[in-house]
CSV table of C-alpha atoms in Angstrom, one decimal:
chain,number,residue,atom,x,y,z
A,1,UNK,CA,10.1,23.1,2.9
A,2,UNK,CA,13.3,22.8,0.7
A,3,UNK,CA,14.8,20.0,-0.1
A,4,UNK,CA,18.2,19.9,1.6
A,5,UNK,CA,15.6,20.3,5.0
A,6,UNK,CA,13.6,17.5,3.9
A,7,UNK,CA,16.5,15.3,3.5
A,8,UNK,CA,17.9,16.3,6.9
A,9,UNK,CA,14.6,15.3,8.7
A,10,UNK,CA,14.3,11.7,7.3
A,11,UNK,CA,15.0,9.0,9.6
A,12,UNK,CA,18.9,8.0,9.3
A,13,UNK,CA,19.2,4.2,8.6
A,14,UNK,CA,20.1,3.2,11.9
A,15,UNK,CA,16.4,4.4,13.1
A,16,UNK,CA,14.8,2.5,10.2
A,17,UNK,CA,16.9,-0.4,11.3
A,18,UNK,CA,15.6,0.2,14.4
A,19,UNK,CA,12.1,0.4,13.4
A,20,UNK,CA,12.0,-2.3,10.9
A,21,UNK,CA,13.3,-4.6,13.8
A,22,UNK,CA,10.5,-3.7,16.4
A,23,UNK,CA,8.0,-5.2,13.8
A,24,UNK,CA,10.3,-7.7,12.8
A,25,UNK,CA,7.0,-10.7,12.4
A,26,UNK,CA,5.4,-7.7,10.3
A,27,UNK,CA,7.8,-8.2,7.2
A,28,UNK,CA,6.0,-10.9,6.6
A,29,UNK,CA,2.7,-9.1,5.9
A,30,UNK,CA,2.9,-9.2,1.8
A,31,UNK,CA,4.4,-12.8,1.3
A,32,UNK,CA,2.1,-14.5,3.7
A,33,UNK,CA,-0.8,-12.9,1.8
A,34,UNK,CA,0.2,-14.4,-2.0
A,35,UNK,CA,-1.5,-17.8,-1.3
A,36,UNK,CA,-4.8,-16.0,-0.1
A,37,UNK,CA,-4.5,-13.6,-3.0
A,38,UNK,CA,-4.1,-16.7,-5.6
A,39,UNK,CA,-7.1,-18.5,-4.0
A,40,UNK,CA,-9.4,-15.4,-3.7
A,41,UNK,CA,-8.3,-14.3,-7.6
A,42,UNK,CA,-9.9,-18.1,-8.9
A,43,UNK,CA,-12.8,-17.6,-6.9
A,44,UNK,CA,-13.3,-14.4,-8.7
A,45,UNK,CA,-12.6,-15.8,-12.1
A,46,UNK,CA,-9.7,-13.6,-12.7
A,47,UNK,CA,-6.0,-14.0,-12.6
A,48,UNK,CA,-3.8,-12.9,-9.7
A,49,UNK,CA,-2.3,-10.2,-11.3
A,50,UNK,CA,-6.0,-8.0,-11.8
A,51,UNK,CA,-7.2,-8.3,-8.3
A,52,UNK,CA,-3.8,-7.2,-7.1
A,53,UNK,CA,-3.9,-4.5,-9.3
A,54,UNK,CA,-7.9,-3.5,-8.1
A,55,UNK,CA,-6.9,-4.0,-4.9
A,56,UNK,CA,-4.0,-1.4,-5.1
A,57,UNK,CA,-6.4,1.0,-7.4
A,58,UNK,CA,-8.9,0.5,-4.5
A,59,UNK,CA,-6.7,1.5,-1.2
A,60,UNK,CA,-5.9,5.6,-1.2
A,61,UNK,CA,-7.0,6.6,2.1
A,62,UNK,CA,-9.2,3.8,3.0
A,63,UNK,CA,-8.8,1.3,6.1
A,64,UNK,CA,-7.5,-2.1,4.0
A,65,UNK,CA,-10.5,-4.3,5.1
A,66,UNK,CA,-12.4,-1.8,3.5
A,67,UNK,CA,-10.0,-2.1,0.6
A,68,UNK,CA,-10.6,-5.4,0.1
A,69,UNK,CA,-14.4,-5.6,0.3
A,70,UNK,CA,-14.1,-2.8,-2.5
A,71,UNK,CA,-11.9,-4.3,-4.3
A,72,UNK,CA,-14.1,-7.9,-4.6
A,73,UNK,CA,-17.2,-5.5,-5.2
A,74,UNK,CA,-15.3,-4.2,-8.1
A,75,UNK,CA,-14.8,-7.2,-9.5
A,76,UNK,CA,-17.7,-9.0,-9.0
A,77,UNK,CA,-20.3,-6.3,-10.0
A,78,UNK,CA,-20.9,-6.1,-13.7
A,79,UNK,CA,-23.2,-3.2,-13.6
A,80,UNK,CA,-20.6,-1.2,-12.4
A,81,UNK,CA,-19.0,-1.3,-16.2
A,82,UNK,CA,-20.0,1.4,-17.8
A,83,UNK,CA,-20.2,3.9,-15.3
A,84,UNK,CA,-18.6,7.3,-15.7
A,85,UNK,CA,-16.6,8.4,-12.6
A,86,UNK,CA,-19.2,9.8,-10.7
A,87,UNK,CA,-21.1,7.3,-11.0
A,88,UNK,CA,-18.8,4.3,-10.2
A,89,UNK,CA,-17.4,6.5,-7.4
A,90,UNK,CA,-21.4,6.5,-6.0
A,91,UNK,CA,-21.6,2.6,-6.3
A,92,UNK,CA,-18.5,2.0,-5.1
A,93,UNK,CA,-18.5,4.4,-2.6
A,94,UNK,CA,-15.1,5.5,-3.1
A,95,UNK,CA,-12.8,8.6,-3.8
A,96,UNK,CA,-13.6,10.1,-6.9
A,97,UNK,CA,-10.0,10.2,-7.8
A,98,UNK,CA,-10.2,6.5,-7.2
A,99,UNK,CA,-12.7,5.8,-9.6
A,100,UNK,CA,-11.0,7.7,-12.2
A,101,UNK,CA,-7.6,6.1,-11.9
A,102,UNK,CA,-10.0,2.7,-11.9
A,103,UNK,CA,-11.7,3.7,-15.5
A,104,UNK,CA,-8.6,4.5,-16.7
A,105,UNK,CA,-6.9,1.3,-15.9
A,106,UNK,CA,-9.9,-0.7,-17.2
A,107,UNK,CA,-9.0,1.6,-20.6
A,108,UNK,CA,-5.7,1.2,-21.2
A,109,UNK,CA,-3.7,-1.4,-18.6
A,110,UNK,CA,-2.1,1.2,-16.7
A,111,UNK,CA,-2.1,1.4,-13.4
A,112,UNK,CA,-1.8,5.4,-12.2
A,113,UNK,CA,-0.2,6.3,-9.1
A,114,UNK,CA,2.7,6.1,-7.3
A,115,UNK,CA,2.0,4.4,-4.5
A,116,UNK,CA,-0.7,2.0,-6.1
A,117,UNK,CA,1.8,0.5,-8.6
A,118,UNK,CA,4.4,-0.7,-6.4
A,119,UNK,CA,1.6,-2.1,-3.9
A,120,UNK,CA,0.0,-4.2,-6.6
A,121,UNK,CA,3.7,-5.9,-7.2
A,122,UNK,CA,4.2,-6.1,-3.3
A,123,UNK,CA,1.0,-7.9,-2.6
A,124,UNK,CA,2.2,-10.6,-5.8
A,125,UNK,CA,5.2,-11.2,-3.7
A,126,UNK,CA,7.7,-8.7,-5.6
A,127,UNK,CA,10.0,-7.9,-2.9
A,128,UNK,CA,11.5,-5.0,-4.8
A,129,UNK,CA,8.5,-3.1,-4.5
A,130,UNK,CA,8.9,0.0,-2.1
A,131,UNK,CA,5.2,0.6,-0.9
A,132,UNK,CA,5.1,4.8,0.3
A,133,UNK,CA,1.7,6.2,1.8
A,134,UNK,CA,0.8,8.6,4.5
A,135,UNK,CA,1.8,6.6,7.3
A,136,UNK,CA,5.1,5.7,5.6
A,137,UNK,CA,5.5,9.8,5.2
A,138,UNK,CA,4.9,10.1,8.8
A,139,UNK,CA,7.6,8.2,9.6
A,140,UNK,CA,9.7,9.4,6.7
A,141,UNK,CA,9.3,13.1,7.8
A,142,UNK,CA,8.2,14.1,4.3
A,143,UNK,CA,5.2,15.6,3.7
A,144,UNK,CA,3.2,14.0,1.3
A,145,UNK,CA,2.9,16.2,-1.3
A,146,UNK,CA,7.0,16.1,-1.7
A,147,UNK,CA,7.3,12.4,-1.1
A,148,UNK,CA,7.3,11.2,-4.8
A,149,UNK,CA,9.8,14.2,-5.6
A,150,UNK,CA,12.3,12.2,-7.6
A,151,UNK,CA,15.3,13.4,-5.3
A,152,UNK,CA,13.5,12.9,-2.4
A,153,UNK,CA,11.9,9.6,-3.4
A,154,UNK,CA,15.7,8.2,-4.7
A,155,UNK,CA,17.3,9.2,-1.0
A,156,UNK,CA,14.2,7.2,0.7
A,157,UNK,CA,15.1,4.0,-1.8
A,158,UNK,CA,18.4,4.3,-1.0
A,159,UNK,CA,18.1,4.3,2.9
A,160,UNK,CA,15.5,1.3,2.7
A,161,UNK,CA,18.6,-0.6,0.1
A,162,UNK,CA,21.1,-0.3,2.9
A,163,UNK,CA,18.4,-1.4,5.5
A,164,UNK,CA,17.9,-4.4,3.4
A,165,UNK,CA,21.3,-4.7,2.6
A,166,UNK,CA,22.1,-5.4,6.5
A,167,UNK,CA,19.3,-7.2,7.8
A,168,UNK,CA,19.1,-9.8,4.6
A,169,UNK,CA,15.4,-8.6,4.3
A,170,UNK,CA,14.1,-7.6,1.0
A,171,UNK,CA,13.1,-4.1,0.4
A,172,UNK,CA,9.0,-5.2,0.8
A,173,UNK,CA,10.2,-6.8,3.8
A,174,UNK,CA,12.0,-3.6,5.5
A,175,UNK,CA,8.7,-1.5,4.2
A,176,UNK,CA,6.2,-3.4,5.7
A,177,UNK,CA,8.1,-3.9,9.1
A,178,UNK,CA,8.7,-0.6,9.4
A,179,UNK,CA,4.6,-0.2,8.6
A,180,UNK,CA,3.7,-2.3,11.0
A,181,UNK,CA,5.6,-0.1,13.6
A,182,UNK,CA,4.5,2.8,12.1
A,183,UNK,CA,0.5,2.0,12.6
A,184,UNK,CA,0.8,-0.1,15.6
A,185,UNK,CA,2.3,3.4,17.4
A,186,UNK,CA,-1.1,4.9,15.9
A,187,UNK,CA,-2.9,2.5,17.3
A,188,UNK,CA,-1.2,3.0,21.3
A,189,UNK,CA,-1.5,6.9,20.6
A,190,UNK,CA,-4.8,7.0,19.3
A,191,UNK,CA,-6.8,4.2,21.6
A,192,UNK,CA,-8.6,3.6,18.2
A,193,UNK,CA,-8.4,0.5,15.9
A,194,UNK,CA,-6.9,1.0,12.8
A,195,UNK,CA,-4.5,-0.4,10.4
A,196,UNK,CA,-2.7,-3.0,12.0
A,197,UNK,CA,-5.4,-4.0,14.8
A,198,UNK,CA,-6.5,-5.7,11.6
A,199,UNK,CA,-5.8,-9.0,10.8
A,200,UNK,CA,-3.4,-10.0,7.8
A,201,UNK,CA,-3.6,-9.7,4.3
A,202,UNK,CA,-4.3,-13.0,3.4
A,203,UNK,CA,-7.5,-12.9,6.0
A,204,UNK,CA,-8.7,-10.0,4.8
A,205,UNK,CA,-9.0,-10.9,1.3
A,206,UNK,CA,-10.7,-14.1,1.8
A,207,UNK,CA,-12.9,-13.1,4.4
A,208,UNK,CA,-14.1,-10.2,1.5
A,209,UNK,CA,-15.4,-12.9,-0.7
């Protein structure tokens, strides 16, 4: 699919207006989770910043309750250090692409991956942070393989700037309302829990631990 087709598929920003505003409560989902995140990262013994940053490395493609239990595994285990990436990815029982991008954090700092990055700043409260996955591609009309495309990825910003912009909701804010909309549909479609039938962030980190 070309570009220019791409571009005409997205959601205008009237609909993500629209969208964002059906989930209005959900903007809420990242701030209200910083307390939770600072009191689960002192019971762990390490600083806010690294169990955001395991918890992003931690959620490709994984349910976040699971997320967080495999995040607070991470951390607490000590006899996972060590381990190549087959092996972690065994113990952790996780992606192996996850385990990879987790050893190669622990080696040099850097978080790899383009959605993980911006969702470790989100979940410290960075409202900046534009958080893209698959259910964020679903409702973007990109597939995902073309959804960190730079010229793609810079019309998406721009669209969720202007939504900001107009409702005086930071760009977090706008992303996780329109989210929450996004899953909750799943969740009426499907008949299944998922996603958003799960409690908050703040709950699910804590009750992890």
């Amino acid at each position: 699919m070309g570009l220019k087709k791409i571009a005409n598929r997205m959601p205008s920003t009237k609909s993500l207006r629209r969208l964002a505003l059906a989930s209005a409560d959900g903007r809420h989902w990242y701030t209200d989770g910083v307390p939770a995140m600072k009191v689960a990262a002192r019971q762990l013994g390490v600083t806010p910043k690294k169990l955001a940053e395991v918890v992003a490395l931690t959620s490709p493609r994984v349910p976040v309750a699971r997320n967080m239990r495999m995040a607070v595994s991470y951390l607490r285990r000590e006899e996972l250090r060590g381990l190549d990436s087959r092996g972690l990815a065994s113990e952790l029982r996780c992606l192996p692409g996850v385990a990879a991008a987790l050893l190669h954090w622990e080696e040099s700092g850097e978080i790899r991956g383009r959605k993980t990055a911006p969702f470790a700043r989100a979940i410290l409260g960075d409202g900046s942070a534009l958080v893209l996955d698959t259910h964020m591609a679903k409702v973007l009309k990109v597939p995902q393989s073309k959804l960190f495309n730079v010229a793609n990825h810079a019309k998406i910003a721009k669209r969720f700037d202007k939504v900001s912009r107009e409702l005086g909701w930071s760009v977090a804010e706008v992303q996780a309302a329109v989210w929450t909309t996004a899953t909750e549909t799943l969740v009426n479609a499907s008949g299944r829990r998922t996603y958003a039938a799960a409690p908050q962030l703040g709950a699910l980190i804590l009750s992890a631990l």
